[in-house]
Amino acid sequence: MPSGLKRIQRKLRELDELFPAKVTLEWQPQPGSQSLAYHCPADELFYGGSPGGGKSDLILGLALTQHRRSLILRRRALDLAAIKVRLAEITGRVPTNEFRVNGRYIQLGGCKDESSKYKYQGQAHDLKAFDEVNQFLETQYTYIKTWNRTAEPGQRCRTVCSFNPPTSPEQRWIISYLAPWLDKKHPRPAMSGEVRYYIGRDEVDGPEPQQGITPMSRCFILSKTSDNALLMATGYDRLLANLPPELAALTDFASSMQDDPYQVIPTAWVELAQDRWRQRWGAGYDPTRTNETMPTIRNILQDAIAGDIARGGTDETVIATRHGDNVFLWGYPGKDTPDGATAASKLLQHRQGNARMSIDVIGWGSSCHDHLKGLGHQPYAFNGSTASALRTRSGQFGFVNKRAEAYWKLREMLDPEHGATLALPPHPKLLGDLTAPRWFLSLRGIQVEEKAEIKKRLGRSPDTGDAVVMVCDVGALVYGSAF
């Protein structure tokens, strides 16, 4: 046994000797939504809604009464103060970040940066709990919950998340993750408390194994302030009812998302474009399965094709095609395009006729671009850092570089005041990618923030959005305008 682990176990035994062997706990779930969440059978439980619904209390109650080893996380470790206060109220002890009571181990921690997730690698807990999970990056959540396991016979394992309605594009991943419950446009909506089943990202019909893989169950339960008798007795509901408009959204999933004042493309404009896509191509097509064949688009002239190229790693190679005012997407894990030749082959696989090609040549795309040229093609080298000579539709502002120009031109294509007809696929990543970038006005014109900054906030590279921006920019090359 490693010496470090021996020291930890010795310390834990010393702590046990300092406290009584048994603490009487009076905690129990309140009737209503909290009790439903407490007894929910799902592997992944998301408990969210209005402030004061007893969400954090549910996590503590489960850790203190149902689980042997629990990890309770907030995005910032400083925000654990309220958790510790409540833990002290329930147990009568002053909690530390590694707390033991009645033979149960509770670890408290933070995950401030995207890379902070690695400090939890390999740490097994039968309860992984994320308080205010929408503040976490999706990559942090999916990585840390990997070690939701136990070696104790009969001990249940589960991941439990609490959250208020998301309020920014960076938090939109939770809407996609819980699409049957939270996305109003989902073709098969789920009710609060309904359990659904998933293999990876794909929803399946039931818990039966498929190709040797047993699905994981997922559930969302809406928390309600009215179910918290303790807060209702103190009049907290009256305070919520009198919140100013900018804070009232915290109580309502339907109106929680608010655009940043300097968001390049308004969320509503992207949603309108995705609605147009559904109307033309049907709600039954699953846009998350980006490599499904769409034979019907073969009947529409392909104007442009663009590729945002990845080479290994966690990023994707994303290919976008545009047929008139319809955009389609195909995605490949970076490992499937290990070199420029392979990436070029994928691009040509989806190209039709003499459609103009555009390749992002910053980074791995340069090899793909050079390979296409070697085959006798004439792809456009999209370099976001090059200078721009264009101006906004009004003529009032110029652009710092090509990246700003291309994003702003897509914004203008989606503007409903100018008769927008562009249809974008309802891929969950696309909405987040296109609504994340922010802009500012410099002495040289409009500038869009760097891709690295967007990646830092989203926890992933906005490859899907960049591919769509590029394929629409090619349209301007062909027609001299939007279309």
PDB file of C-alpha atoms in Angstrom, residues 46 54 102-103 148 162 215 228 355 383 468 478:
ATOM      1  CA  PHE A  46     -31.037  16.492 -12.101  1.00  0.00           C
ATOM      2  CA  GLY A  54     -34.245  22.364  -1.180  1.00  0.00           C
ATOM      3  CA  ASN A 102     -21.553   7.696  11.153  1.00  0.00           C
ATOM      4  CA  GLY A 103     -19.106   5.719   9.036  1.00  0.00           C
ATOM      5  CA  ASN A 148     -19.056   7.054  -9.905  1.00  0.00           C
ATOM      6  CA  SER A 162     -28.845  20.603  -8.434  1.00  0.00           C
ATOM      7  CA  PRO A 215     -28.186   1.919 -20.911  1.00  0.00           C
ATOM      8  CA  ASN A 228     -40.100  23.732   1.017  1.00  0.00           C
ATOM      9  CA  ALA A 355     -19.123  23.444 -54.941  1.00  0.00           C
ATOM     10  CA  ASN A 383      -7.507  32.584 -42.282  1.00  0.00           C
ATOM     11  CA  VAL A 468     -21.170  27.009 -40.411  1.00  0.00           C
ATOM     12  CA  VAL A 478     -19.809  33.128 -55.044  1.00  0.00           C
TER      13      VAL A 478
END
